Coordinates of C-alpha atoms and ligand atoms in Angstrom, one line a residue:
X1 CA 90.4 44.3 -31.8
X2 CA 89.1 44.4 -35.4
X3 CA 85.4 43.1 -34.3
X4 CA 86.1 46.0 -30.9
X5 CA 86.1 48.8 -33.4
X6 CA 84.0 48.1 -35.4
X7 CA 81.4 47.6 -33.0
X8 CA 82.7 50.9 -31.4
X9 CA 82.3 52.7 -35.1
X10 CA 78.6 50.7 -35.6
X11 CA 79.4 48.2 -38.8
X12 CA 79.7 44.7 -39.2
X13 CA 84.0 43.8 -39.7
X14 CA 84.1 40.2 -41.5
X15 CA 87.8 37.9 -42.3
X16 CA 87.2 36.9 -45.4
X17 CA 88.6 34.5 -48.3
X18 CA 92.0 33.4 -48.3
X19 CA 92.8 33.7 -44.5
X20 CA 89.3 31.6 -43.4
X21 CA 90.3 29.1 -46.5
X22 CA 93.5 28.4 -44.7
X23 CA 92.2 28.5 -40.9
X24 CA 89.7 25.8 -42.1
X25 CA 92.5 23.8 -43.5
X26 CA 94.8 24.3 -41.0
X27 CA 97.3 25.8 -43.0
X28 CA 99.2 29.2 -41.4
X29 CA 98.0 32.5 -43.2
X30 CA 99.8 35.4 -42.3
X31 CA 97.5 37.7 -45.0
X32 CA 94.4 38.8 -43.1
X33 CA 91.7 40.0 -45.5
X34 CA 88.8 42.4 -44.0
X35 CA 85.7 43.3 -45.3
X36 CA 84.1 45.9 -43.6
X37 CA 79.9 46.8 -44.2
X38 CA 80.7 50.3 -43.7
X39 CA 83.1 52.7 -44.5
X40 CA 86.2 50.7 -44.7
X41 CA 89.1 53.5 -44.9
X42 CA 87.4 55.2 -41.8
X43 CA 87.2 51.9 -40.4
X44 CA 91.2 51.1 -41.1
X45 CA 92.0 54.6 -39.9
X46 CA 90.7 54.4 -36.7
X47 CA 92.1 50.3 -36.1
X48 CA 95.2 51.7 -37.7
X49 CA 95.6 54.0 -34.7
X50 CA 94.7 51.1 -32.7
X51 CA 97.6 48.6 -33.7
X52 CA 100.3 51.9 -34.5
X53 CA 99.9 50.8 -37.6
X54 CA 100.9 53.2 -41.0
X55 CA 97.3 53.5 -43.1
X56 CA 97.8 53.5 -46.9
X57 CA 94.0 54.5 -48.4
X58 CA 93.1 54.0 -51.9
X59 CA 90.2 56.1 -51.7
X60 CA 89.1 55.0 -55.5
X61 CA 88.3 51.3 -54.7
X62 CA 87.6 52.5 -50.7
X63 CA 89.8 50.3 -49.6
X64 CA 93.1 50.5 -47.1
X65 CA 96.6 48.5 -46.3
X66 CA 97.7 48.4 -42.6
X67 CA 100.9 48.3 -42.3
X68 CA 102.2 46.8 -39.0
X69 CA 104.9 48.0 -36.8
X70 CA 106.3 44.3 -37.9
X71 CA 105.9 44.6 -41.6
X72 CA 102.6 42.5 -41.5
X73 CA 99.7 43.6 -43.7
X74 CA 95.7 43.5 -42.7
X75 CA 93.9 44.5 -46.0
X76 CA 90.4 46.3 -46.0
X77 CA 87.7 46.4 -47.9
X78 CA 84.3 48.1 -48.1
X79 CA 81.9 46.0 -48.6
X80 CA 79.5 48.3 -50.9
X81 CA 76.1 49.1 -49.5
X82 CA 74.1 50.4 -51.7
X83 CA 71.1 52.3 -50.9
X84 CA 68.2 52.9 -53.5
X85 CA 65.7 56.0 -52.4
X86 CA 62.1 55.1 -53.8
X87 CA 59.8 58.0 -54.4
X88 CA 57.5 59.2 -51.8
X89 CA 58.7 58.1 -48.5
X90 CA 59.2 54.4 -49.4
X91 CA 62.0 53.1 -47.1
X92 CA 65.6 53.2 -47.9
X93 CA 66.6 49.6 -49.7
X94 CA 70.0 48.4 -48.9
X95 CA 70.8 45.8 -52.4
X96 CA 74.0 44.5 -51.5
X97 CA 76.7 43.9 -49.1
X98 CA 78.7 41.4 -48.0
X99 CA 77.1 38.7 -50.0
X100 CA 77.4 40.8 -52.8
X101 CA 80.8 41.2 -52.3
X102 CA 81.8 37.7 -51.9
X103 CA 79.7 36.6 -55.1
X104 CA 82.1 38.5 -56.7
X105 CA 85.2 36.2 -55.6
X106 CA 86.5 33.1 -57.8
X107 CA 85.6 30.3 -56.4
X108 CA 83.2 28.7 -53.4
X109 CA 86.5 28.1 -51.1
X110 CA 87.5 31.6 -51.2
X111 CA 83.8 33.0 -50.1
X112 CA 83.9 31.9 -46.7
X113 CA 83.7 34.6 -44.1
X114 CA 84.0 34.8 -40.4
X115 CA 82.0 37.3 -38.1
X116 CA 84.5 39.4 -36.1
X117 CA 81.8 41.8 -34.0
X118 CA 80.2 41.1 -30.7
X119 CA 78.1 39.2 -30.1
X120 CA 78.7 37.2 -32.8
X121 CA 82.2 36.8 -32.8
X122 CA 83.5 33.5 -34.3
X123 CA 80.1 32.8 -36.6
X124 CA 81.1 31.4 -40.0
X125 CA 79.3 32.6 -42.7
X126 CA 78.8 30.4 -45.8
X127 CA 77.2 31.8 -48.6
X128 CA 78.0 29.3 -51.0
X129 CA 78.7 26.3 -50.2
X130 CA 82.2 27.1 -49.7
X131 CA 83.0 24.6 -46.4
X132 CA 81.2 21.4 -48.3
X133 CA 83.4 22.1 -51.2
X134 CA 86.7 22.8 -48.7
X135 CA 85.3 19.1 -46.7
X136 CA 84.9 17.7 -50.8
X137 CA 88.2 18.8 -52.1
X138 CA 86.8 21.0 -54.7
X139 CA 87.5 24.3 -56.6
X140 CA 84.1 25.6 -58.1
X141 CA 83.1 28.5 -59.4
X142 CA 80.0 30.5 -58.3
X143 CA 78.5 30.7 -61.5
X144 CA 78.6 29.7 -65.1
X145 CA 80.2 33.4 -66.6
X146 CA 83.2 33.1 -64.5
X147 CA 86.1 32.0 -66.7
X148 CA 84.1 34.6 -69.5
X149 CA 84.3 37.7 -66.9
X150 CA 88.2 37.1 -66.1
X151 CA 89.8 34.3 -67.5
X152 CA 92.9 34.6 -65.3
X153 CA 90.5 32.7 -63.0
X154 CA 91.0 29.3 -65.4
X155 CA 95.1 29.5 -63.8
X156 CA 94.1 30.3 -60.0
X157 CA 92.0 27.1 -60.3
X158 CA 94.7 24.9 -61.5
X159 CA 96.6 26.4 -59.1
X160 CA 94.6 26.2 -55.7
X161 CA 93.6 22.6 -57.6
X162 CA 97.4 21.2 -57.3
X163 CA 98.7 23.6 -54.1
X164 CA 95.6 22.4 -51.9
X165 CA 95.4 18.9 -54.0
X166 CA 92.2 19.2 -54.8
X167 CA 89.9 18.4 -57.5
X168 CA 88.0 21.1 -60.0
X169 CA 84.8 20.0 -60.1
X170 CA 83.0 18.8 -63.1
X171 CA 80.8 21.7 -63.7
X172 CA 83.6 23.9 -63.5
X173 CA 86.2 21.7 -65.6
X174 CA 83.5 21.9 -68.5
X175 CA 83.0 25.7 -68.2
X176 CA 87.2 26.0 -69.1
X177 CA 86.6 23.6 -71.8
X178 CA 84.2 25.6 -73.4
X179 CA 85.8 28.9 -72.6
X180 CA 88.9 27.3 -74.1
X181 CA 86.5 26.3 -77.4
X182 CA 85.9 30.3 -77.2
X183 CA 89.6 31.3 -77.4
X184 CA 89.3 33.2 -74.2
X185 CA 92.9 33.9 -73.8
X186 CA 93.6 35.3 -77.0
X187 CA 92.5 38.2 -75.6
X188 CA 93.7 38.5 -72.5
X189 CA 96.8 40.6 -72.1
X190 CA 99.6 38.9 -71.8
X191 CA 101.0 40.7 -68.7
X192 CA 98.1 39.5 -67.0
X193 CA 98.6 35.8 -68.0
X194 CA 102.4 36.3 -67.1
X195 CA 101.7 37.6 -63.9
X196 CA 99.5 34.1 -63.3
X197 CA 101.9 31.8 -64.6
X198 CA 105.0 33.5 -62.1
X199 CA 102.5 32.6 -59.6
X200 CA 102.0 29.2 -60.6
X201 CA 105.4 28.7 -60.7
X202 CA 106.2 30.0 -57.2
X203 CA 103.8 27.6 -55.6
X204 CA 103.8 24.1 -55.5
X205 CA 104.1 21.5 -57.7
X206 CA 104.5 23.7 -60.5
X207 CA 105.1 21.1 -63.2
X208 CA 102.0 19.4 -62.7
X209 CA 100.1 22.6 -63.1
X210 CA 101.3 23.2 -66.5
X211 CA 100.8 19.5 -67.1
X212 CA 97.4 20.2 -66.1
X213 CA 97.3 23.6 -68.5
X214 CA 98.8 21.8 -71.4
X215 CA 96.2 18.8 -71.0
X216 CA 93.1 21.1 -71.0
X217 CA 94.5 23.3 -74.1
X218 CA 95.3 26.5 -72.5
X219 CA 99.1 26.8 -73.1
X220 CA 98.9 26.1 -76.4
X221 CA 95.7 28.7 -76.4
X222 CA 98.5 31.3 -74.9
X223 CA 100.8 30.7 -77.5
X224 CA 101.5 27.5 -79.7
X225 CA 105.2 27.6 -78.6
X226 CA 104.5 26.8 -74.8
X227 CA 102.4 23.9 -75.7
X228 CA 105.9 21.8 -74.2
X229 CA 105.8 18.1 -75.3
X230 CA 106.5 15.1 -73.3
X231 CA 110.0 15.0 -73.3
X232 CA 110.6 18.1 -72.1
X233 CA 108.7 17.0 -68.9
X234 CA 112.2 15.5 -67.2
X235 CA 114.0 19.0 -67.4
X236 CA 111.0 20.6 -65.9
X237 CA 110.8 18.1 -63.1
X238 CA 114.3 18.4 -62.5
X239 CA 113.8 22.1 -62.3
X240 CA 111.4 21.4 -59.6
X241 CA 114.0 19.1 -58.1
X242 CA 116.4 21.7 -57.5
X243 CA 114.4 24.4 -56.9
X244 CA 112.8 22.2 -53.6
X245 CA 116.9 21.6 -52.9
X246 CA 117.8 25.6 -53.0
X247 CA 115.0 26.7 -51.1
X248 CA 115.9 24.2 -48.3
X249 CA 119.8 25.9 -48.5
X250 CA 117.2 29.3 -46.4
X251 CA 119.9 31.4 -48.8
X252 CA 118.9 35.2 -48.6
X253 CA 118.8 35.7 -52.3
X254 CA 115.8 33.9 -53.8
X255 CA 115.6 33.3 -57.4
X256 CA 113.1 34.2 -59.9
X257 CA 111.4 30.8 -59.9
X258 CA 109.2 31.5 -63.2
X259 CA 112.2 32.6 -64.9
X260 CA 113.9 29.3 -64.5
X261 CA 110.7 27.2 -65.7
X262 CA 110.8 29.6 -68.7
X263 CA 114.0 28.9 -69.9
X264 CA 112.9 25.6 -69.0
X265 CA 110.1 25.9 -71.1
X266 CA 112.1 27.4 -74.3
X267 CA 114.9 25.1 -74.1
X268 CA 115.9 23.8 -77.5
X269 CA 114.1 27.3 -78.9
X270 CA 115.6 29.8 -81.2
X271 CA 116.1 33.0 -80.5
X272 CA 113.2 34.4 -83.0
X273 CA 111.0 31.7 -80.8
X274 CA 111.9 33.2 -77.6
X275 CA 111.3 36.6 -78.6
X276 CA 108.0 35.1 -79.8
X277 CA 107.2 34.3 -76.2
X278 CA 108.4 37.0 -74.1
X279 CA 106.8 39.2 -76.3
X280 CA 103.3 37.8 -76.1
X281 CA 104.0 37.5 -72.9
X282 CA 104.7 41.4 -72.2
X283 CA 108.0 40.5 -70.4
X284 CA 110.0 43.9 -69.2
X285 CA 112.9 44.8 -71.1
X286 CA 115.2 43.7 -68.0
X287 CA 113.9 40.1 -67.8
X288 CA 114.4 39.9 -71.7
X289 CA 117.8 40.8 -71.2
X290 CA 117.9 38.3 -68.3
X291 CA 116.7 35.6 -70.3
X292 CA 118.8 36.4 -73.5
X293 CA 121.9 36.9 -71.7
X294 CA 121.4 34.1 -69.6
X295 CA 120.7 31.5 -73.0
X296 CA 124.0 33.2 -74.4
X297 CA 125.8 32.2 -71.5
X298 CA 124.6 28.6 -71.0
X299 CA 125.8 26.7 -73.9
X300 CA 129.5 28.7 -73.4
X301 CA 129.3 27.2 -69.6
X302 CA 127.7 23.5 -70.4
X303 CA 130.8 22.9 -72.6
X304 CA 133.2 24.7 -70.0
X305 CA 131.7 22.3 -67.7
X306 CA 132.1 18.9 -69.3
X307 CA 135.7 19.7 -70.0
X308 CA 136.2 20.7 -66.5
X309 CA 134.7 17.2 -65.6
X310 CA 136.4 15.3 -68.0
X311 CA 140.0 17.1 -66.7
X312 CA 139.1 16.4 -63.1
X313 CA 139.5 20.7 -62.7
X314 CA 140.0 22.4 -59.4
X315 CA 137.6 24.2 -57.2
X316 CA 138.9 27.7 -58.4
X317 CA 138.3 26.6 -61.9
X318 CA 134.8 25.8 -61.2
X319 CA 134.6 29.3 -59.8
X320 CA 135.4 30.9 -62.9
X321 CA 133.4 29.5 -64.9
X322 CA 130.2 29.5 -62.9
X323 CA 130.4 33.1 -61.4
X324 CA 129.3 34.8 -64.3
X325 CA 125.9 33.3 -64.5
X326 CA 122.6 34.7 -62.9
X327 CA 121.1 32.7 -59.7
X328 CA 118.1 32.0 -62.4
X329 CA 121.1 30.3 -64.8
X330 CA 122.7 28.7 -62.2
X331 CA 120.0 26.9 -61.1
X332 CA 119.1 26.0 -64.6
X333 CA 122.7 24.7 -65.4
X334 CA 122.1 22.6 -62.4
X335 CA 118.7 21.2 -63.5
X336 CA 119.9 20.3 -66.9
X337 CA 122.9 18.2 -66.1
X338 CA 122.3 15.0 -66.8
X339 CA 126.0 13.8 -64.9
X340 CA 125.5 13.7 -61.4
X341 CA 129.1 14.6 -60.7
X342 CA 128.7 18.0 -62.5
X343 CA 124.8 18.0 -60.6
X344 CA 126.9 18.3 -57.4
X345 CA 129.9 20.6 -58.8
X346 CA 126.9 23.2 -59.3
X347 CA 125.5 22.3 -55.9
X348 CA 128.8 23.2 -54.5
X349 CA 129.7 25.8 -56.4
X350 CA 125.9 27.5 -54.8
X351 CA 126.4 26.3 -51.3
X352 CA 129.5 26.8 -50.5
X353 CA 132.0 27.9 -53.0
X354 CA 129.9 31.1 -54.0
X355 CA 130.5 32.5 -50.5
X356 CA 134.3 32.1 -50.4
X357 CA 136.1 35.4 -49.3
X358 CA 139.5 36.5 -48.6
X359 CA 141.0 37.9 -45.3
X360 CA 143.6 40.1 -47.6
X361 CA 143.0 43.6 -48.1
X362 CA 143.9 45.6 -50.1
X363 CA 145.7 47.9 -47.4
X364 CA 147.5 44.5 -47.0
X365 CA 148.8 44.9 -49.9
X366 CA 149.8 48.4 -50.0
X367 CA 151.6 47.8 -47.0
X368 CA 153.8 45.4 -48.7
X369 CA 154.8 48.6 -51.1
X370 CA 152.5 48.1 -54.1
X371 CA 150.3 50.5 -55.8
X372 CA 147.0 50.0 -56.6
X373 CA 147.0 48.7 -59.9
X374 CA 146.6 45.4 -62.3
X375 CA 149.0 43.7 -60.2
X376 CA 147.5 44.4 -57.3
X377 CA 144.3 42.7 -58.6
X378 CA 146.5 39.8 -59.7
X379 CA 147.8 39.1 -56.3
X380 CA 144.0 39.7 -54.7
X381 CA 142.9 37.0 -57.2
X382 CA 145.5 34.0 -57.1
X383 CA 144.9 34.6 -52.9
X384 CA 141.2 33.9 -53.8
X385 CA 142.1 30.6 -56.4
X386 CA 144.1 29.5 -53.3
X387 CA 141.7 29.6 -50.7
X388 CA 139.0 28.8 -53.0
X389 CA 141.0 25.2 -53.8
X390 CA 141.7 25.3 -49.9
X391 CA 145.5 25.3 -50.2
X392 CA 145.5 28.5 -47.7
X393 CA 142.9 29.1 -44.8
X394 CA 144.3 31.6 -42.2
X395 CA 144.9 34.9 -42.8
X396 CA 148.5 35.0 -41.9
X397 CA 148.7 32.1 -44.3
X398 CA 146.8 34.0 -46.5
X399 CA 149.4 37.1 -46.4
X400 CA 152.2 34.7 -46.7
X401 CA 150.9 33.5 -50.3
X402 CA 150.0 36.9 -51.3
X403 CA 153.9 38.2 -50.2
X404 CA 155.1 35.2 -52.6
Ligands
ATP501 P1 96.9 33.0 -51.7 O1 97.1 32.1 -50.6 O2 97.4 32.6 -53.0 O3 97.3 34.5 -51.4 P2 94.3 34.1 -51.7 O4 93.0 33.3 -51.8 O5 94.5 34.9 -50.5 O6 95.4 33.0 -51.9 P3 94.7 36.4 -53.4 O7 95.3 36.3 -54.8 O8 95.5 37.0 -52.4 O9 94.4 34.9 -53.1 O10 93.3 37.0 -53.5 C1 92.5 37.4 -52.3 C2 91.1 37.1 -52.6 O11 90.6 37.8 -53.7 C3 90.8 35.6 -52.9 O12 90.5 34.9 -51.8 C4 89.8 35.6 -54.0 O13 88.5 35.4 -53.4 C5 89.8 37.1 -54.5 N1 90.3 37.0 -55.9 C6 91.6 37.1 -56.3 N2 91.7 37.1 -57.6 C7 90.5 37.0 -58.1 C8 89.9 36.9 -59.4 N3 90.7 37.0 -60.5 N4 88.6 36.9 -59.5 C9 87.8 36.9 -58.4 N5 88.3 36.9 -57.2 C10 89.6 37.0 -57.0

């Protein structure tokens, strides 16, 4: 339908980058990236009418989100055409378009592009190189100022590098090396490198991507404090463990995954350290508190924990004490026992125990001639401690214990 109007409207349409990346490696890619040679919100307009879709311009960058009845997004872009009038007559020089567009992108694998008009629907187009390199395995920039222009790129190749396992190739790996010698990333703002390393962490095999950053210099080039030494590399790939476990529990409330590596990262820190860190970093005020909170909280609950263990403590106990803590501390706590009993209380505690309810009201409880009150919550709770340790199940068991 894409290629249909833009045929109808008279320009070339073109899927670009990641989506053709993924269709050549058959991996599922739900993120469908146009570039249009032509007016692109026009273009998105009139599809948008096409597919009921809502149209969000951005008329600065001329490009356009469609929003599908479904929730899925088709992003467009204009690929620039720019026209240079000559004196006297001369014809009208068109300098760049979709190549020029492309050359633009980070690396060969993300250039690919595939022809969406009639007649010449289908028709890969390869610019540079781009399917040898996907065939090859390897991530290569398209020219040797990359890294200088945006150094961010130096993280999205380590990244593609472990998510697709492929290799960065040699050219490329000496270009970071010597844009590392240049103390690149001093400068970059740190929101920027934050916003890379969340999405490092997010994807896969996150500890062996900052492996990979720590082996080529840049973490420490970030800040000295993340350079992370050996030994810290079980807790990380224990993080990792657990992480792979919760996502497989399909729970609806997902954690923030780079917020576990940091605390992760900064285990063992002070707190003047940590400040250190989320301040080059640019972290907002509420994942500050998140982090500083959470740190507070763990030490209280690791010792909570091993006594619990030792005393062979009930289910409701192991309620209290790991209710308080954040998904992002939870998850942690779990990671960084080393006990395998109190690896599986946590477990518990996030697969089952956190979803316990009660089938008391509180109207139950009025109509057994109570005001609302501290008593009332009293009753509500030890009804809670009992089902949580599975000494009631029913609900008319449930009002019996509360009526005791
Ligand atoms: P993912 O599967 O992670 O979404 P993607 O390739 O679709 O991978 P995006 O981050 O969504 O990545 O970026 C879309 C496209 O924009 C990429 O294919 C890439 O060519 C280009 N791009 C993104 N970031 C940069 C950058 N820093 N420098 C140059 N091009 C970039």
């Amino acid at each position: 339908l894409a290629g249909q109007t833009g045929q109808e409207r008279g320009v070339e349409v073109y899927a670009v980058g990641g989506f053709v990346r993924d269709m050549l490696l058959g991996i599922p890619n739900d993120d469908i990236d146009l570039v249009v040679e032509g007016d692109g919100i026009a273009f998105a307009q009139n599809l948008g009418r096409k597919l009921g879709a809502r149209v969000r311009p951005h008329l600065k960058f001329r490009t356009a989100v469609l929003i599908l009845p479904g929730g899925q997004k088709i992003d467009v872009a204009t690929a620039r055409l720019e026209y240079y009038e000559y004196p006297a007559a001369l014809p009208i020089v068109e300098l760049s378009s979709l190549k020029m567009d492309l050359y633009r992108r980070d690396f060969s694998i993300n250039t690919l592009a595939i022809h969406l008009c009639p007649p010449h629907f289908g028709r890969l187009v390869d610019f540079f190189g781009g399917q040898q390199d996907i065939k090859d395995g390897v991530i290569r920039v398209l020219h040797s100022l990359s890294f200088v222009e945006d150094p961010t790129r130096i993280i999205r190749a380590i990244r593609f590098e472990q998510r697709f396992q492929f290799k960065i190739g040699g050219q490329t790996e000496r270009l970071i090396k010597n844009a590392v010698r240049l103390n690149i990333f001093q400068k970059l703002s740190g929101a920027r490198i934050r916003h890379e390393l969340r999405l490092l962490a997010e994807d896969s095999a996150p500890l062996d991507a900052f492996i990979r950053m720590r082996d080529l210099g840049l973490l420490q080039e970030i800040h000295p404090l993340l350079h992370f030494p050996q030994t810290k590399e079980a807790l990380l790939e224990e993080i990792e463990r657990v992480i792979t476990w919760y996502k497989l529990l399909f729970r609806e409330e997902a954690p923030d995954i780079w917020i576990v590596y940091f605390l992760g990262l900064v285990s063992g820190f002070d707190t003047h350290q940590v400040q250190a860190l989320t301040s080059r970093l640019r972290f907002a005020p509420k994942r500050i508190e998140l982090v500083e909170s959470t740190r507070r909280q763990l030490r209280y609950v690791a010792m909570q924990l091993a006594q619990w263990g030792k005393n062979g403590g009930s289910a409701a106990d192991l309620y209290d004490i790991l209710s308080p803590l954040s998904l992002e501390g939870l998850l942690y706590t779990m990671a960084k026992q080393r006990k395998l009993e109190l690896k599986k209380a946590v477990s518990h505690y996030l697969s089952h125990l956190q979803d316990v309810g009660i089938l008391v009201t509180g109207s139950d409880i009025k109509e057994m001639g109570l005001e609302p009150g501290p008593r009332f919550a009293n009753i509500l709770r030890a009804v809670k401690r009992a089902v949580l340790n599975g000494e009631v199940r029913t609900r008319e068991d449930q009002l019996k214990y509360a009526r005791r």
